[in-house]
Amino acid sequence: SPPGRMSSPPGRMSKLSERVAMADVAALEAEIDRLHAYCERHGLNSRGVSDIVGREFALPVDAEHKATVLQVTTAAQPHMRAFHLAWLGFFSTFFSVFAPA
């Protein structure tokens, strides 16, 4: 350390530097929480929440493991493909039956 400046004993931080470090940690934790919130709004399970067996959920979930977003525009999974084909089939059948009337 420079002459005339007292340094803290090895392994110990001064009160000021400890407060600064805690403020830095708090700022980083707040930034991480903001990033998680952004990812969850966009349908990503950024926290890596998993079920009781250890399988990670595809969507962000709350404390009761209920999805917090609804992605109906995707056809990636078989049940969503069946859903979209069912409404498309109903829609086309409805119009083909009632169009002549």
XYZ file of N, CA, C and O in Angstrom:
404
model
N 0.837 -1.180 0.000
C 0.000 0.000 0.000
C 0.880 1.241 0.000
O 2.016 1.205 0.441
N 0.345 2.374 -0.458
C 1.145 3.608 -0.513
C 1.540 4.055 0.887
O 0.860 3.764 1.863
N 2.665 4.791 0.982
C 3.094 5.267 2.294
C 2.053 6.216 2.898
O 1.412 6.993 2.208
N 1.875 6.122 4.186
C 0.948 6.977 4.906
C -0.492 6.469 4.859
O -1.376 7.056 5.443
N -0.731 5.373 4.145
C -2.073 4.818 4.045
C -2.111 3.521 4.836
O -1.283 2.651 4.642
N -3.087 3.398 5.705
C -3.180 2.188 6.513
C -3.949 1.135 5.723
O -4.924 1.433 5.036
N -3.499 -0.064 5.788
C -4.213 -1.153 5.114
C -4.800 -2.074 6.173
O -4.320 -2.144 7.297
N -5.850 -2.765 5.782
C -6.474 -3.688 6.728
C -5.623 -4.948 6.826
O -4.866 -5.273 5.916
N -5.751 -5.667 7.912
C -4.974 -6.901 8.059
C -5.313 -7.882 6.947
O -6.401 -7.842 6.392
N -4.372 -8.763 6.623
C -4.624 -9.730 5.546
C -5.859 -10.570 5.863
O -6.076 -11.009 6.973
N -6.697 -10.804 4.837
C -7.878 -11.630 5.012
C -9.090 -10.876 5.538
O -10.150 -11.456 5.677
N -8.951 -9.597 5.850
C -10.077 -8.821 6.362
C -10.304 -7.608 5.479
O -9.368 -6.966 5.037
N -11.562 -7.315 5.250
C -11.902 -6.153 4.439
C -12.294 -5.012 5.358
O -12.793 -5.221 6.452
N -12.054 -3.809 4.912
C -12.498 -2.666 5.698
C -14.020 -2.581 5.598
O -14.638 -3.157 4.712
N -14.625 -1.849 6.488
C -16.080 -1.714 6.508
C -16.584 -1.093 5.200
O -17.594 -1.509 4.654
N -15.856 -0.097 4.704
C -16.266 0.574 3.475
C -16.195 -0.376 2.291
O -17.136 -0.476 1.503
N -15.085 -1.082 2.150
C -14.957 -1.996 1.010
C -15.949 -3.155 1.123
O -16.426 -3.670 0.115
N -16.285 -3.559 2.335
C -17.287 -4.608 2.516
C -18.656 -4.106 2.062
O -19.397 -4.824 1.390
N -19.001 -2.855 2.396
C -20.277 -2.288 1.958
C -20.326 -2.137 0.441
O -21.339 -2.386 -0.191
N -19.214 -1.738 -0.145
C -19.151 -1.589 -1.601
C -19.321 -2.955 -2.267
O -20.054 -3.090 -3.250
N -18.667 -3.969 -1.725
C -18.793 -5.316 -2.275
C -20.225 -5.815 -2.163
O -20.758 -6.432 -3.096
N -20.888 -5.563 -1.035
C -22.279 -5.999 -0.853
C -23.192 -5.255 -1.823
O -24.138 -5.832 -2.359
N -22.930 -3.980 -2.074
C -23.732 -3.214 -3.039
C -23.538 -3.775 -4.449
O -24.490 -3.872 -5.225
N -22.301 -4.155 -4.784
C -22.033 -4.754 -6.089
C -22.773 -6.084 -6.240
O -23.344 -6.365 -7.290
N -22.749 -6.892 -5.202
C -23.446 -8.182 -5.236
C -24.946 -7.960 -5.392
O -25.610 -8.634 -6.181
N -25.490 -6.999 -4.665
C -26.924 -6.708 -4.765
C -27.281 -6.228 -6.170
O -28.319 -6.613 -6.725
N -26.435 -5.399 -6.767
C -26.683 -4.919 -8.128
C -26.638 -6.065 -9.131
O -27.469 -6.145 -10.044
N -25.683 -6.983 -8.963
C -25.592 -8.136 -9.857
C -26.803 -9.058 -9.706
O -27.332 -9.569 -10.693
N -27.256 -9.273 -8.467
C -28.433 -10.109 -8.246
C -29.676 -9.474 -8.868
O -30.510 -10.174 -9.446
N -29.796 -8.163 -8.779
C -30.932 -7.477 -9.398
C -30.884 -7.620 -10.915
O -31.921 -7.840 -11.564
N -29.692 -7.520 -11.488
C -29.547 -7.685 -12.936
C -29.909 -9.108 -13.360
O -30.578 -9.308 -14.377
N -29.500 -10.091 -12.602
C -29.837 -11.483 -12.904
C -31.339 -11.695 -12.822
O -31.931 -12.368 -13.674
N -31.990 -11.114 -11.819
C -33.448 -11.228 -11.708
C -34.136 -10.582 -12.905
O -35.126 -11.111 -13.421
N -33.624 -9.440 -13.377
C -34.198 -8.796 -14.561
C -34.021 -9.672 -15.801
O -34.921 -9.781 -16.634
N -32.867 -10.318 -15.929
C -32.642 -11.216 -17.064
C -33.574 -12.421 -17.020
O -34.118 -12.836 -18.047
N -33.773 -12.993 -15.824
C -34.700 -14.118 -15.682
C -36.122 -13.685 -16.045
O -36.837 -14.414 -16.736
N -36.538 -12.513 -15.601
C -37.879 -12.015 -15.915
C -38.043 -11.829 -17.424
O -39.083 -12.180 -17.991
N -37.022 -11.294 -18.086
C -37.072 -11.117 -19.538
C -37.206 -12.468 -20.243
O -38.028 -12.633 -21.143
N -36.387 -13.425 -19.831
C -36.439 -14.755 -20.454
C -37.784 -15.425 -20.221
O -38.326 -16.068 -21.117
N -38.336 -15.289 -19.020
C -39.625 -15.904 -18.720
C -40.741 -15.266 -19.532
O -41.671 -15.953 -19.950
N -40.674 -13.956 -19.757
C -41.692 -13.300 -20.592
C -41.643 -13.822 -22.020
O -42.644 -13.807 -22.724
N -40.479 -14.283 -22.456
C -40.325 -14.805 -23.811
C -40.429 -16.331 -23.868
O -40.065 -16.948 -24.864
N -40.912 -16.958 -22.786
C -41.196 -18.385 -22.801
C -40.020 -19.300 -22.556
O -40.055 -20.460 -22.959
N -38.983 -18.822 -21.882
C -37.817 -19.668 -21.601
C -37.738 -19.987 -20.115
O -37.941 -19.122 -19.267
N -37.442 -21.219 -19.800
C -37.261 -21.634 -18.409
C -35.802 -21.382 -18.036
O -34.995 -22.294 -17.932
N -35.452 -20.126 -17.809
C -34.057 -19.758 -17.577
C -33.562 -20.150 -16.190
O -32.366 -20.247 -15.961
N -34.458 -20.378 -15.266
C -34.054 -20.770 -13.917
C -33.787 -22.270 -13.805
O -33.288 -22.743 -12.802
N -34.146 -23.021 -14.834
C -33.901 -24.458 -14.833
C -34.771 -25.218 -13.852
O -34.334 -26.219 -13.282
N -36.016 -24.779 -13.658
C -36.930 -25.445 -12.730
C -37.268 -26.818 -13.284
O -37.546 -26.981 -14.471
N -37.237 -27.827 -12.422
C -37.520 -29.191 -12.861
C -38.593 -29.820 -11.988
O -38.905 -29.330 -10.904
N -39.154 -30.928 -12.490
C -40.192 -31.621 -11.732
C -39.567 -32.520 -10.677
O -38.348 -32.518 -10.469
N -40.386 -33.307 -10.010
C -39.907 -34.132 -8.892
C -38.924 -35.207 -9.353
O -38.068 -35.648 -8.591
N -39.030 -35.611 -10.618
C -38.143 -36.636 -11.160
C -36.827 -36.033 -11.640
O -35.831 -36.727 -11.777
N -36.831 -34.732 -11.887
C -35.620 -34.062 -12.333
C -35.664 -33.604 -13.770
O -34.681 -33.072 -14.283
N -36.808 -33.806 -14.458
C -36.935 -33.351 -15.843
C -37.201 -31.853 -15.855
O -38.085 -31.380 -15.161
N -36.444 -31.135 -16.652
C -36.592 -29.684 -16.716
C -37.816 -29.317 -17.552
O -38.057 -29.891 -18.601
N -38.598 -28.360 -17.056
C -39.779 -27.909 -17.785
C -39.358 -27.125 -19.022
O -38.361 -26.401 -19.009
N -40.144 -27.237 -20.091
C -39.849 -26.512 -21.320
C -40.243 -25.050 -21.213
O -39.637 -24.193 -21.843
N -41.257 -24.754 -20.390
C -41.760 -23.388 -20.228
C -41.485 -22.912 -18.811
O -41.310 -23.720 -17.903
N -41.485 -21.603 -18.589
C -41.343 -21.102 -17.215
C -42.576 -21.458 -16.388
O -43.695 -21.414 -16.893
N -42.360 -21.836 -15.133
C -43.450 -22.244 -14.251
C -43.393 -21.444 -12.955
O -42.360 -20.886 -12.597
N -44.519 -21.419 -12.231
C -44.563 -20.741 -10.942
C -44.240 -21.733 -9.830
O -43.766 -22.839 -10.089
N -44.503 -21.357 -8.583
C -44.160 -22.195 -7.431
C -44.972 -23.492 -7.402
O -44.522 -24.494 -6.839
N -46.148 -23.494 -8.025
C -46.993 -24.692 -8.058
C -46.775 -25.519 -9.320
O -47.558 -26.409 -9.635
N -45.712 -25.212 -10.065
C -45.355 -25.882 -11.318
C -46.437 -25.729 -12.378
O -46.653 -26.624 -13.190
N -47.109 -24.578 -12.391
C -48.080 -24.259 -13.437
C -47.405 -23.301 -14.413
O -46.727 -22.359 -14.006
N -47.596 -23.540 -15.703
C -46.953 -22.702 -16.724
C -47.413 -21.258 -16.599
O -48.583 -20.985 -16.363
N -46.480 -20.342 -16.765
C -46.806 -18.915 -16.676
C -47.003 -18.279 -18.047
O -47.394 -17.129 -18.123
N -46.715 -19.011 -19.119
C -46.951 -18.536 -20.480
C -47.695 -19.611 -21.252
O -47.625 -20.797 -20.912
N -48.401 -19.195 -22.281
C -49.146 -20.125 -23.122
C -48.674 -19.942 -24.553
O -48.824 -18.864 -25.129
N -48.095 -20.991 -25.109
C -47.588 -20.912 -26.479
C -48.498 -21.744 -27.381
O -48.287 -22.940 -27.565
N -49.513 -21.114 -27.946
C -50.425 -21.837 -28.823
C -50.000 -21.756 -30.278
O -50.565 -22.439 -31.125
N -49.035 -20.930 -30.593
C -48.615 -20.771 -31.985
C -47.579 -21.799 -32.419
O -47.203 -21.820 -33.580
N -47.137 -22.645 -31.538
C -46.128 -23.631 -31.896
C -46.795 -24.966 -32.257
O -47.838 -25.306 -31.720
N -46.190 -25.677 -33.169
C -46.674 -27.005 -33.536
C -45.540 -28.012 -33.375
O -45.477 -29.011 -34.078
N -44.675 -27.753 -32.434
C -43.487 -28.580 -32.261
C -43.804 -29.912 -31.585
O -43.199 -30.927 -31.905
N -44.754 -29.918 -30.664
C -45.053 -31.145 -29.929
C -46.301 -31.804 -30.505
O -47.181 -31.123 -31.040
N -46.418 -33.129 -30.402
C -47.537 -33.847 -31.036
C -48.912 -33.366 -30.586
O -49.821 -33.252 -31.410
N -49.100 -33.068 -29.311
C -50.431 -32.648 -28.871
C -50.807 -31.284 -29.451
O -51.976 -31.012 -29.706
N -49.820 -30.414 -29.688
C -50.117 -29.123 -30.297
C -50.407 -29.284 -31.794
O -51.268 -28.593 -32.343
N -49.739 -30.231 -32.458
C -50.051 -30.497 -33.864
C -51.477 -31.019 -33.981
O -52.235 -30.606 -34.862
N -51.871 -31.923 -33.078
C -53.234 -32.455 -33.099
C -54.254 -31.352 -32.850
O -55.305 -31.298 -33.508
N -53.968 -30.455 -31.923
C -54.873 -29.344 -31.636
C -55.066 -28.463 -32.863
O -56.199 -28.150 -33.248
N -53.973 -28.080 -33.503
C -54.072 -27.185 -34.654
C -54.740 -27.876 -35.838
O -55.536 -27.256 -36.557
N -54.457 -29.147 -36.065
C -55.123 -29.854 -37.160
C -56.609 -30.028 -36.869
O -57.441 -29.981 -37.786
N -56.985 -30.204 -35.600
C -58.401 -30.361 -35.248
C -59.175 -29.076 -35.524
O -60.258 -29.115 -36.124
N -58.643 -27.925 -35.090
C -59.410 -26.692 -35.338
C -59.414 -26.342 -36.811
O -60.392 -25.803 -37.330
N -58.314 -26.654 -37.514
C -58.287 -26.401 -38.947
C -59.305 -27.280 -39.673
O -60.033 -26.826 -40.566
N -59.392 -28.550 -39.262
C -60.378 -29.466 -39.848
C -61.803 -29.013 -39.573
O -62.664 -29.035 -40.455
N -62.067 -28.601 -38.339
C -63.409 -28.111 -38.006
C -63.738 -26.857 -38.803
O -64.848 -26.709 -39.333
N -62.790 -25.946 -38.893
C -62.995 -24.693 -39.617
C -63.321 -24.954 -41.087
O -64.276 -24.405 -41.641
N -62.528 -25.818 -41.720
C -62.762 -26.104 -43.145
C -64.074 -26.859 -43.341
O -64.806 -26.600 -44.309
N -64.426 -27.779 -42.449
C -65.683 -28.504 -42.545
C -66.858 -27.560 -42.378
O -67.847 -27.622 -43.115
N -66.789 -26.666 -41.403
C -67.850 -25.707 -41.150
C -68.118 -24.860 -42.389
O -69.272 -24.698 -42.807
N -67.048 -24.331 -42.994
C -67.255 -23.491 -44.168
C -67.695 -24.293 -45.382
O -68.489 -23.804 -46.187
N -67.220 -25.508 -45.557
C -67.633 -26.282 -46.707
C -69.090 -26.727 -46.594
O -69.779 -26.856 -47.602
N -69.591 -26.941 -45.367
C -70.984 -27.338 -45.186
C -71.916 -26.146 -45.314
O -72.974 -26.235 -45.950
N -71.566 -25.008 -44.725
C -72.489 -23.878 -44.706
C -72.248 -22.853 -45.824
O -73.003 -21.894 -45.942
N -71.247 -23.033 -46.662
C -70.998 -22.088 -47.745
C -72.136 -22.092 -48.785
O -72.526 -21.023 -49.254
N -72.694 -23.241 -49.142
C -73.787 -23.234 -50.139
C -75.076 -22.595 -49.626
O -75.910 -22.180 -50.411
N -75.240 -22.505 -48.322
C -76.519 -22.007 -47.774
C -76.722 -20.536 -47.911
O -76.075 -19.706 -48.279
